[in-house]
CSV table of C-alpha atoms and ligand atoms in Angstrom, one decimal:
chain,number,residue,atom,x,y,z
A,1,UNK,CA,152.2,-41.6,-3.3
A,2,UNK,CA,150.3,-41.4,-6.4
A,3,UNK,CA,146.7,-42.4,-7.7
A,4,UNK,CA,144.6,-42.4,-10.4
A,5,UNK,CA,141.0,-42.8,-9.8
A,6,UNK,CA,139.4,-43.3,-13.3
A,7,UNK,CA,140.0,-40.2,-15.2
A,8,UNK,CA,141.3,-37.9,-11.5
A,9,UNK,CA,144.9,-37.9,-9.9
A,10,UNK,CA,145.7,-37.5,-6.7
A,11,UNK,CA,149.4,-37.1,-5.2
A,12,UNK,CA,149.3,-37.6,-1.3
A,13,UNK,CA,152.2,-35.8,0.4
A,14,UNK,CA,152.5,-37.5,3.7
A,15,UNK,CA,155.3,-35.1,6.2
A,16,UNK,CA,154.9,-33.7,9.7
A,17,UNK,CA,154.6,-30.2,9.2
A,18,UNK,CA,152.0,-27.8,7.8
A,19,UNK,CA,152.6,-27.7,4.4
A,20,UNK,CA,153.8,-24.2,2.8
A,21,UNK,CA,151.2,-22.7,0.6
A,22,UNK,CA,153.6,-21.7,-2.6
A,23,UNK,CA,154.4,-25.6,-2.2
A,24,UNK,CA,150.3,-26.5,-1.8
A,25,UNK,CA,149.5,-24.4,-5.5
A,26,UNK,CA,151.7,-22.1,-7.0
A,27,UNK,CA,149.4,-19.5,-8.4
A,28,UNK,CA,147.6,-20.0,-4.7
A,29,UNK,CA,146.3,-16.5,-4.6
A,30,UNK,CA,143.6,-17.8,-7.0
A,31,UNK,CA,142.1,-19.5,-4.2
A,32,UNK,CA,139.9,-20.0,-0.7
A,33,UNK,CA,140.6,-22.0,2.5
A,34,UNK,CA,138.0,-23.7,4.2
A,35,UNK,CA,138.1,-24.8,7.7
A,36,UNK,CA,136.2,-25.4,10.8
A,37,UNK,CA,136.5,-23.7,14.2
A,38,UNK,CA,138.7,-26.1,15.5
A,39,UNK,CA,141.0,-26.1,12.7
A,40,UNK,CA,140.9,-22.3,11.8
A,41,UNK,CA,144.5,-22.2,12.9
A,42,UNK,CA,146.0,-24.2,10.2
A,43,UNK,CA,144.3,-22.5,8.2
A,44,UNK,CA,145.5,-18.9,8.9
A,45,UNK,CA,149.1,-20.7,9.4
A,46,UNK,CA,148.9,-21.4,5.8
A,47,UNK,CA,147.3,-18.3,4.8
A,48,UNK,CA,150.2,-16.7,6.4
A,49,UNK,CA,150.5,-13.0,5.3
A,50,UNK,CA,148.9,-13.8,1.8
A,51,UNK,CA,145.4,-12.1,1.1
A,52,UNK,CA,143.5,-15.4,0.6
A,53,UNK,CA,139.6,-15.6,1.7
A,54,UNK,CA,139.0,-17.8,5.3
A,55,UNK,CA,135.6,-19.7,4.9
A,56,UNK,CA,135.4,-21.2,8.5
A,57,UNK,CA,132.4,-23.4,9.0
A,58,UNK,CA,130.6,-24.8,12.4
A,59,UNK,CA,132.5,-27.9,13.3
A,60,UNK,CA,130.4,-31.3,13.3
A,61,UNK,CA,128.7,-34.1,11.7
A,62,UNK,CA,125.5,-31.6,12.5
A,63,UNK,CA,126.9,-29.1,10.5
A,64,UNK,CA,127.5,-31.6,7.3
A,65,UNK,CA,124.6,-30.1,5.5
A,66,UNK,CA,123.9,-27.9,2.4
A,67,UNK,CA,124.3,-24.8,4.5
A,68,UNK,CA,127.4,-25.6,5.1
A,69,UNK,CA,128.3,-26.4,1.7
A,70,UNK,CA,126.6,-23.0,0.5
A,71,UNK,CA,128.7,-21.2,2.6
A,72,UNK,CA,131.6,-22.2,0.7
A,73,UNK,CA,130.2,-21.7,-2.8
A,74,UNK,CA,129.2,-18.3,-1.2
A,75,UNK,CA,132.6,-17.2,-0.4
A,76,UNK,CA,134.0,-18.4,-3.8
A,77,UNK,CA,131.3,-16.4,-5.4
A,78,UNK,CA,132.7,-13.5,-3.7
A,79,UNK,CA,136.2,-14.4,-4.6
A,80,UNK,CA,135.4,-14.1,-7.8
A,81,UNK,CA,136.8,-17.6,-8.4
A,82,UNK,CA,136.7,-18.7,-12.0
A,83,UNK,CA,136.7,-22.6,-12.9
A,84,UNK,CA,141.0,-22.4,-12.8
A,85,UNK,CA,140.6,-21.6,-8.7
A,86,UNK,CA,141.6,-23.8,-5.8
A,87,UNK,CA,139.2,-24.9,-3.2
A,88,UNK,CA,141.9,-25.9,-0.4
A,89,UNK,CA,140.5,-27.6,2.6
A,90,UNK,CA,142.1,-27.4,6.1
A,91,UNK,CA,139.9,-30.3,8.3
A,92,UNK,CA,139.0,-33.7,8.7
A,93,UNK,CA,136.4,-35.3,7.3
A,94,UNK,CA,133.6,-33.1,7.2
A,95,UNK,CA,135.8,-30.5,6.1
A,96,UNK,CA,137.1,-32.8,3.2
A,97,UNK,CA,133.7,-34.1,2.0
A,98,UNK,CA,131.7,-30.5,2.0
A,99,UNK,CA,134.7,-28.6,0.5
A,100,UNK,CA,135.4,-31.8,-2.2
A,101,UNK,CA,131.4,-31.4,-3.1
A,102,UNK,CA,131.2,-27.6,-3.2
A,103,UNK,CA,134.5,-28.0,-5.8
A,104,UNK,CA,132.6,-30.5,-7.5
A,105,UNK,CA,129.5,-28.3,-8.2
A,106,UNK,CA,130.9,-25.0,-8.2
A,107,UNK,CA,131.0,-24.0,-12.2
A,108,UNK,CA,130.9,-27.6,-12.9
A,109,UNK,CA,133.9,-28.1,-11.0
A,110,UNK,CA,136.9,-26.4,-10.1
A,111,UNK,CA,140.4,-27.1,-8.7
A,112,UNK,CA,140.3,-29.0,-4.8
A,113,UNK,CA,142.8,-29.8,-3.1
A,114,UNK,CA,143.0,-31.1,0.6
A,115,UNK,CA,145.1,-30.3,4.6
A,116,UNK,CA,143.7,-33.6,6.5
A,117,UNK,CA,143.9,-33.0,9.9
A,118,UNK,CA,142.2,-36.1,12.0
A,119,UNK,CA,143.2,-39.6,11.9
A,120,UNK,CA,140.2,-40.6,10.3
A,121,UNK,CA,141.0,-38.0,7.6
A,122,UNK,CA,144.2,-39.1,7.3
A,123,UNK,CA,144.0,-43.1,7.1
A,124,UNK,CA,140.7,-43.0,5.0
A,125,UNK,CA,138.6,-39.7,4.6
A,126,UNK,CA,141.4,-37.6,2.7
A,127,UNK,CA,141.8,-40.2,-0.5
A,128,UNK,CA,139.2,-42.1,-2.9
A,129,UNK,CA,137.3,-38.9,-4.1
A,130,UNK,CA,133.6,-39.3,-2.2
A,131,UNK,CA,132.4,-36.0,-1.4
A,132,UNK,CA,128.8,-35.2,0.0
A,133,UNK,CA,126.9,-34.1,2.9
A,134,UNK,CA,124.1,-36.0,4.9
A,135,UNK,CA,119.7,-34.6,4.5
A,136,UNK,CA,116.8,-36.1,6.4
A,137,UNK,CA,119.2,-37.2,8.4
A,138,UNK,CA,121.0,-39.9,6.2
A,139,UNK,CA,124.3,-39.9,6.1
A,140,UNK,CA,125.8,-38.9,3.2
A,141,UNK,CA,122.9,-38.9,1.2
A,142,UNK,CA,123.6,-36.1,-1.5
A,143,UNK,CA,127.4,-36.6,-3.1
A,144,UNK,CA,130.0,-36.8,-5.6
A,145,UNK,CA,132.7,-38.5,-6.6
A,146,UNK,CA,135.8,-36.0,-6.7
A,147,UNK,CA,138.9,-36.8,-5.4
A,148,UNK,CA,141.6,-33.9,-4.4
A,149,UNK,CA,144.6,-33.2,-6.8
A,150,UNK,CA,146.8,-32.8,-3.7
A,151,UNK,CA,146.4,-34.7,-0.2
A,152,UNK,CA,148.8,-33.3,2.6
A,153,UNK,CA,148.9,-35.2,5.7
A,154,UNK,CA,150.9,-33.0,8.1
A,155,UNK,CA,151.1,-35.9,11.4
A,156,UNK,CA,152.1,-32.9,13.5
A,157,UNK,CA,148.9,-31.2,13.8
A,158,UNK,CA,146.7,-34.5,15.2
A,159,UNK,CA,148.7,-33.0,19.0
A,160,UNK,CA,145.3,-30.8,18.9
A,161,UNK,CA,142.8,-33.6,18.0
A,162,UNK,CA,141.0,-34.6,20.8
A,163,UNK,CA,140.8,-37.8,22.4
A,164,UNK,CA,138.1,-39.1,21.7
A,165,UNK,CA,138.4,-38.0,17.6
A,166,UNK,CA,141.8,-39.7,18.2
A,167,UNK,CA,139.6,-43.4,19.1
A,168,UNK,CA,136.9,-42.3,16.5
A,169,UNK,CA,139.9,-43.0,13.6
A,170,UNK,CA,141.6,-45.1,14.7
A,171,UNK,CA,138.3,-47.4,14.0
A,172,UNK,CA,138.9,-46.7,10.8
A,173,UNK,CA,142.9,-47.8,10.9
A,174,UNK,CA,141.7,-51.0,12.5
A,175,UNK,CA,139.4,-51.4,10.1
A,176,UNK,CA,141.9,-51.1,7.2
A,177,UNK,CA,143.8,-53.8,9.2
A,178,UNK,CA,140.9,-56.1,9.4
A,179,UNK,CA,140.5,-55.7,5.8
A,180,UNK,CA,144.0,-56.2,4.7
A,181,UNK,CA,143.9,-59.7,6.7
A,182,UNK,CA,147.2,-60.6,8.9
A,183,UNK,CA,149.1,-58.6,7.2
A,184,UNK,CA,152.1,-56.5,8.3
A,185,UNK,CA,149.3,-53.1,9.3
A,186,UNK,CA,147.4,-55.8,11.4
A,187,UNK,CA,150.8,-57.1,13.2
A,188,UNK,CA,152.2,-53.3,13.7
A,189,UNK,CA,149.1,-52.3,15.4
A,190,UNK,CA,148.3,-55.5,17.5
A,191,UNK,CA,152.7,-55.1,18.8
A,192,UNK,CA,152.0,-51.5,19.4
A,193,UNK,CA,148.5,-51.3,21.1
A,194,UNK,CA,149.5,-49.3,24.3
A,195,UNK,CA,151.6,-46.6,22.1
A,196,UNK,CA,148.4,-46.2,20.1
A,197,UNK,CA,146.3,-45.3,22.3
A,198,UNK,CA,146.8,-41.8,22.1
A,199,UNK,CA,148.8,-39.6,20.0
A,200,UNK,CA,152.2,-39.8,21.0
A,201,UNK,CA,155.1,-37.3,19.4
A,202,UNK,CA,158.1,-39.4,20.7
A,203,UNK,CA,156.0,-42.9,18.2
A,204,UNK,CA,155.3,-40.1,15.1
A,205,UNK,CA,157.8,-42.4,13.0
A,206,UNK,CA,155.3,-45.3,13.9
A,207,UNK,CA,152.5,-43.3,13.1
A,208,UNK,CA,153.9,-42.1,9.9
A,209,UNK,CA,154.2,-46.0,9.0
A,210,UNK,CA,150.4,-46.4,9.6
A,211,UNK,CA,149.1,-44.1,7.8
A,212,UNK,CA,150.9,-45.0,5.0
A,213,UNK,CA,149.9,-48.3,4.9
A,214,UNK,CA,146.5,-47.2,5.0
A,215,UNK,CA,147.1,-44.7,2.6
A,216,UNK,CA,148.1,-47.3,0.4
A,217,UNK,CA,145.9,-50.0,0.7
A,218,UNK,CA,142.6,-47.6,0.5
A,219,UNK,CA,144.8,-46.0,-2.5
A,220,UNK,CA,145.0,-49.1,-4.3
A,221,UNK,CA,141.4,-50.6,-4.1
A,222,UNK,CA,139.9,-47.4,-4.9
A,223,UNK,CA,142.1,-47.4,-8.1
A,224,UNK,CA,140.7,-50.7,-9.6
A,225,UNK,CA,137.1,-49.6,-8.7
A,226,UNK,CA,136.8,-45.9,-8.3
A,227,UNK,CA,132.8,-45.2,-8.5
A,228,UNK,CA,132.2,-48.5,-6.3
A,229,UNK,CA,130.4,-50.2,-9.2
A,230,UNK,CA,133.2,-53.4,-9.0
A,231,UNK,CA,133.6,-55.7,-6.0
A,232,UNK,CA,136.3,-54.2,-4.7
A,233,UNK,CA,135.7,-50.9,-3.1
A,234,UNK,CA,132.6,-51.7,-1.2
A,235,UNK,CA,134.6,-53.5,1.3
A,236,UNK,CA,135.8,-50.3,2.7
A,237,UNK,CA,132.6,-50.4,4.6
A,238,UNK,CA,133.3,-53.0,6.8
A,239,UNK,CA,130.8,-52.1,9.6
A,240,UNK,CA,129.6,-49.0,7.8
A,241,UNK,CA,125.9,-50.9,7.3
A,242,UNK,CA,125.4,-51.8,11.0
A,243,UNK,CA,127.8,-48.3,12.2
A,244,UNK,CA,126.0,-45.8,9.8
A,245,UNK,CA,122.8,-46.8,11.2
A,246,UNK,CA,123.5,-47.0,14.9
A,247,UNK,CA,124.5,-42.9,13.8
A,248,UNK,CA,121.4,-42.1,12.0
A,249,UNK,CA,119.2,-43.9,15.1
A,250,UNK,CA,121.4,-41.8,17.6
A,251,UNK,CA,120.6,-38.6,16.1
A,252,UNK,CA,123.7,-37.4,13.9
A,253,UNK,CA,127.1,-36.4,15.6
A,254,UNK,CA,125.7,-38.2,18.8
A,255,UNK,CA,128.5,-41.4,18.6
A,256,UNK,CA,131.2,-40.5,17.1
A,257,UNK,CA,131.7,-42.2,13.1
A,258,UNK,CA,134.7,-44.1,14.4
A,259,UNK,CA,132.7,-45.7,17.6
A,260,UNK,CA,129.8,-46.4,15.3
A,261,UNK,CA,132.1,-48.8,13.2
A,262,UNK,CA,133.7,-50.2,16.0
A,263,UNK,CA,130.5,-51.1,16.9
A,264,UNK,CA,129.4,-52.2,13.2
A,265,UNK,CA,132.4,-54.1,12.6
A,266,UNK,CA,132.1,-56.4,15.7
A,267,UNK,CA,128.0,-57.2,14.7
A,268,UNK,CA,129.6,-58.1,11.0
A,269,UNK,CA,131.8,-60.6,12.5
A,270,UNK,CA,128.5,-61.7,14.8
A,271,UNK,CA,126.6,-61.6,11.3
A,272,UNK,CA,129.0,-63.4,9.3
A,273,UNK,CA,130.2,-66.1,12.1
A,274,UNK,CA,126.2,-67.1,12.3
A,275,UNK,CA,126.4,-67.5,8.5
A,276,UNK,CA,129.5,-69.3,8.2
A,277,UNK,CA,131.6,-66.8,6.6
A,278,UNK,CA,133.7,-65.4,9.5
A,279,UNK,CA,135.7,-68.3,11.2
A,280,UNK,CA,135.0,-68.0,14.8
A,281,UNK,CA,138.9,-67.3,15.5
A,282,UNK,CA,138.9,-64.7,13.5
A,283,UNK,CA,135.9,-63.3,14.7
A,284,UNK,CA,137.6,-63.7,18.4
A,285,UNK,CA,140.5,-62.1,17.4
A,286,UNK,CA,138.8,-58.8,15.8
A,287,UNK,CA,136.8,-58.4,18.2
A,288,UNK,CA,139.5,-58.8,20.8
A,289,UNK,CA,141.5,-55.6,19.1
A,290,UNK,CA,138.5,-53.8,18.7
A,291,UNK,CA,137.8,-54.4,22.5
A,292,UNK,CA,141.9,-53.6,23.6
A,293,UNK,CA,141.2,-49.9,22.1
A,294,UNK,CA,138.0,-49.5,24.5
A,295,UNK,CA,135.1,-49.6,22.3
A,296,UNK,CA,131.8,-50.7,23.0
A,297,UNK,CA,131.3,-53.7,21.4
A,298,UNK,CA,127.7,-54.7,23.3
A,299,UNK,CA,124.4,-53.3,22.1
A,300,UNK,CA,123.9,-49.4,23.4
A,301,UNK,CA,121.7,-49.7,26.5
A,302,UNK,CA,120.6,-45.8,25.7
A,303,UNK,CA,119.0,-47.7,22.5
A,304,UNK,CA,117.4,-50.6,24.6
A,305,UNK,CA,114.0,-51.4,22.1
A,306,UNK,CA,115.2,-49.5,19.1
A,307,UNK,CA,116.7,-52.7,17.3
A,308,UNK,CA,113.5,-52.2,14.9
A,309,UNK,CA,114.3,-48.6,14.5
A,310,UNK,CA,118.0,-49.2,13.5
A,311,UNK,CA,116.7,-52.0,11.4
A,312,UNK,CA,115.0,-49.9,9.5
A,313,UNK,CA,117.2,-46.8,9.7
A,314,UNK,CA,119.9,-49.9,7.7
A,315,UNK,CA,116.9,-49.8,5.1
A,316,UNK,CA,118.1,-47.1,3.8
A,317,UNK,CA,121.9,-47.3,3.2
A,318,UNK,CA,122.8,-46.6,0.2
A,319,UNK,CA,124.6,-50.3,-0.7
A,320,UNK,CA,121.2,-51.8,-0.9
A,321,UNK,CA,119.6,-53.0,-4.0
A,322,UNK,CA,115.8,-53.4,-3.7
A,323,UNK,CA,114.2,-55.4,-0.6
A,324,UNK,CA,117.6,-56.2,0.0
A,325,UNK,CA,120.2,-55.4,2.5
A,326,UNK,CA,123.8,-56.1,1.9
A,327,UNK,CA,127.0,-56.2,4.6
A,328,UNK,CA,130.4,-56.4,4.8
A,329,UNK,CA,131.4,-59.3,7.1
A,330,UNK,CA,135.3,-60.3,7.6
A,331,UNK,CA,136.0,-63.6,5.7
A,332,UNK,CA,139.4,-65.9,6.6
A,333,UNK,CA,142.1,-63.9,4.7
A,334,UNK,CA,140.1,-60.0,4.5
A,335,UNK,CA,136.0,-59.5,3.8
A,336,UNK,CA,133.2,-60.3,1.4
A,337,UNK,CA,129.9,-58.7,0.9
A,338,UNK,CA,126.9,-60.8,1.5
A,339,UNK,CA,123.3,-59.7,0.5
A,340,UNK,CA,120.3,-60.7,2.8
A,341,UNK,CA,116.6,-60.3,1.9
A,342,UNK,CA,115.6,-57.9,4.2
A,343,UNK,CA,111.9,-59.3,4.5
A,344,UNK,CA,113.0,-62.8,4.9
A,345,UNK,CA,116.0,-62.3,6.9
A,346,UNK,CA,114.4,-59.3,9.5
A,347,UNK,CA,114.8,-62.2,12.7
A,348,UNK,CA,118.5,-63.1,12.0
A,349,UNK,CA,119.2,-59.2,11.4
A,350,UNK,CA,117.4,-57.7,14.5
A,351,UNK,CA,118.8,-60.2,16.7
A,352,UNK,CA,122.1,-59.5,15.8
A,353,UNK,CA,121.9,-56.0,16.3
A,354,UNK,CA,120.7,-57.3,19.7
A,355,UNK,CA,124.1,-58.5,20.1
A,356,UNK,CA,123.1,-62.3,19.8
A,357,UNK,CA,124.4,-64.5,17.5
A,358,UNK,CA,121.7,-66.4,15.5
A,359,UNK,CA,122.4,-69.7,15.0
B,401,NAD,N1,135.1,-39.3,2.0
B,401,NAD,C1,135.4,-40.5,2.5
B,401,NAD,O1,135.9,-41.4,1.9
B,401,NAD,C2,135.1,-40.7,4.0
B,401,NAD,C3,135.6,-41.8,4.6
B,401,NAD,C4,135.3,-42.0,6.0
B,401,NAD,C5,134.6,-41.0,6.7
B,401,NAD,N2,134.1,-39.9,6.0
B,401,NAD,C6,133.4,-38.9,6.7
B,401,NAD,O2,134.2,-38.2,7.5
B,401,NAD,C7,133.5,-37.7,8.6
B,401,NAD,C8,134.2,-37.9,9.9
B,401,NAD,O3,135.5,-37.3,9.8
B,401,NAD,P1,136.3,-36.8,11.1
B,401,NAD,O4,136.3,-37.9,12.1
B,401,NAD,O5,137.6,-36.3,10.6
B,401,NAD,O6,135.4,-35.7,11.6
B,401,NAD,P2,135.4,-34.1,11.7
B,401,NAD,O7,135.9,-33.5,10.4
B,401,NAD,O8,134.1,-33.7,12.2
B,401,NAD,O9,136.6,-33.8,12.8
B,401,NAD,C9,136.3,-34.2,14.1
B,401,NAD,C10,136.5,-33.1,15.1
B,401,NAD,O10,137.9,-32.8,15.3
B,401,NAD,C11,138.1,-31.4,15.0
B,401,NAD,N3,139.4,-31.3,14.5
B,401,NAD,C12,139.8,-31.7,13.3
B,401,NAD,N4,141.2,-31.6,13.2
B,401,NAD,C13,141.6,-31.1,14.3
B,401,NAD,C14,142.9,-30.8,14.8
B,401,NAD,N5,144.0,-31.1,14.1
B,401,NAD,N6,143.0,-30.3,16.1
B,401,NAD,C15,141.9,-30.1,16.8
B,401,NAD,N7,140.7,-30.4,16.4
B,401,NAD,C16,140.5,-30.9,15.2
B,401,NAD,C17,137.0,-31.0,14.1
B,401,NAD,O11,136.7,-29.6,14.2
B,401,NAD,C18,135.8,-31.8,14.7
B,401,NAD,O12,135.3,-31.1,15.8
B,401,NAD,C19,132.1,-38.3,8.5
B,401,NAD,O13,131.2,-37.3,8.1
B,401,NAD,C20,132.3,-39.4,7.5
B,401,NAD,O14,131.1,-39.6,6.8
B,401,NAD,C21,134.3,-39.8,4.7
């Protein structure tokens, strides 16, 4: 598949293997691979026998900090890397975002290209260019936008991925479903719930499908509005207002991102059903998927009294204009943003992070 996000390209190379690094860059010598410990061994299986420089990071939301994003520019300091070398990540998301911002920063930008290697990486994270890392604990507050030349998506290696990173993406696949409307990605999950459950070699071809799809659809709205300054590309954070902050009040890497939007998406359909946006049969029906996968969908007893403190931790996402705080809620056919005053509106908010549904 190909892309072009304003003035970047990016060719995504969906297969099952680990790619072969003379097929990832041919003059890959001029380069470093970043990984964390978990996915150290794809990385030294690309490396192979070549004399390329391992940069392998803590794994972790907690670890998506400029530390980590130092230690990278670090080891392509010592490299020697001039502004023609490669920045090749081996990961999932965290991976992708700090190695995409160190090759965005490092002499004013060098070459990045990207191994995903979670789900959530490999329906969403690995394509669309935003790079970054989260301070005082906000998510994603410092970034870029600089999407990877090259995207390979080698299926194979999610038979390490744990379980429950495994359920943390596939929020993000449903969510892509939930966007696209009832579309053909929304049947083929909904027919093939149980086989999705986990990962599942013998239902790769099925897989391979998904991510695709996804592939494509995220592809194709990031195209027509790369920077997010259009409509389009903010929908992608469908339940990203309510989930992001349900991560922030947590205490980063506590729920995983994927539970956290879960949890987000089914308060947007709560949010835009009490607004008359989400027809209630839709909202039923998204929030009986999201159920079926074995998310949470009620309000976290662990953060019993802390509506006010996600409330406020939602102040400071980063799709707000001033005194204002805007969602993502699923309309009849995909999703629409709507903007609330966040002074006026504090009663309707709070209570639906509550896991009411004003009226
Ligand atoms: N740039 C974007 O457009 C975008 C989109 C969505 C999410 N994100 C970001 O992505 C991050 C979440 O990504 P993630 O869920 O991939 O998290 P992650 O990168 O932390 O990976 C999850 C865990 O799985 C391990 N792991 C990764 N691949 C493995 C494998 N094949 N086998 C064994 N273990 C493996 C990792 O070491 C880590 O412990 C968040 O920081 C989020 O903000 C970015």
């Amino acid at each position: 598949l190909h892309f072009s996000f304003g003035e970047y390209n990016t060719e995504v190379i969906i297969t099952r293997e680990i790619p072969q690094i003379n097929v990832i860059a041919e003059n890959f010598l001029n380069s470093i691979i970043i990984a964390d410990k978990n996915t150290a061994y794809i990385a030294e299986k690309i490396r192979g026998i070549h004399n390329i420089p391992l940069c392998i990071l803590e794994s972790g939301e907690e670890n998506k900090n400029w530390q980590s994003a130092e230690k990278i520019l670090e080891c392509a300091h010592n490299k020697k890397l001039g502004r023609d070398g490669l920045f090749l990540a081996a990961g999932g998301g965290v991976i992708g975002d700090l190695s995409g911002f160190a090759a965005s920063i490092y002499k004013r930008g060098c070459r990045f290209a990207l191994i995903s290697t979670t789900l959530l990486g490999m329906t969403d994270a690995s394509v669309g260019g935003k790079t970054g890392f989260d301070l005082f604990d906000i998510k994603n507050l410092i970034g870029t936008f600089y999407p990877a030349e090259k995207v390979f998506i080698p299926a194979d290696v999610l038979i390490t991925l744990p379980q429950n990173e495994w359920k943390s993406g596939m929020a993000e696949l449903l969510k892509t479903a939930i966007l696209s409307g009832s579309g053909e990605l929304m049947d083929l999950i909904s027919a093939n719930r149980e086989d999705l459950k986990q990962f599942n070699s013998e239902k790769i071809d099925l897989l391979l499908k998904l991510i695709e799809k996804a592939v494509l659809f995220k592809g194709c709205i990031v195209s027509e509005d790369p920077k997010e300054t259009g409509s389009k590309r903010i929908l992608l954070n469908l339940g990203h207002t309510f989930g992001h902050a349900l991560e922030s009040t947590a205490g980063l890497g506590k729920i995983s991102h994927g539970e956290a939007v879960a949890w987000g998406m089914v308060r947007a359909c709560d949010l835009g059903s009490s607004v008359g946006i989400t027809p209630k049969e839709r909202a039923a029906e998204i929030k009986e998927l999201i159920a079926s996968f074995g998310y949470s969908c009620v309000y976290p007893a662990e953060l019993s009294g802390n509506a006010d403190m996600l409330f406020n931790a939602m102040k400071n996402d980063k799709k707000n204009k001033s005194n204002s705080l805007r969602f993502i809620v699923p309309d009849a056919k995909g999703a629409c943003p709507v903007t609330f005053d966040s002074e006026k509106e504090t009663k309707l908010i709070i209570n639906i992070l509550k896991g009411g549904i004003a009226q």
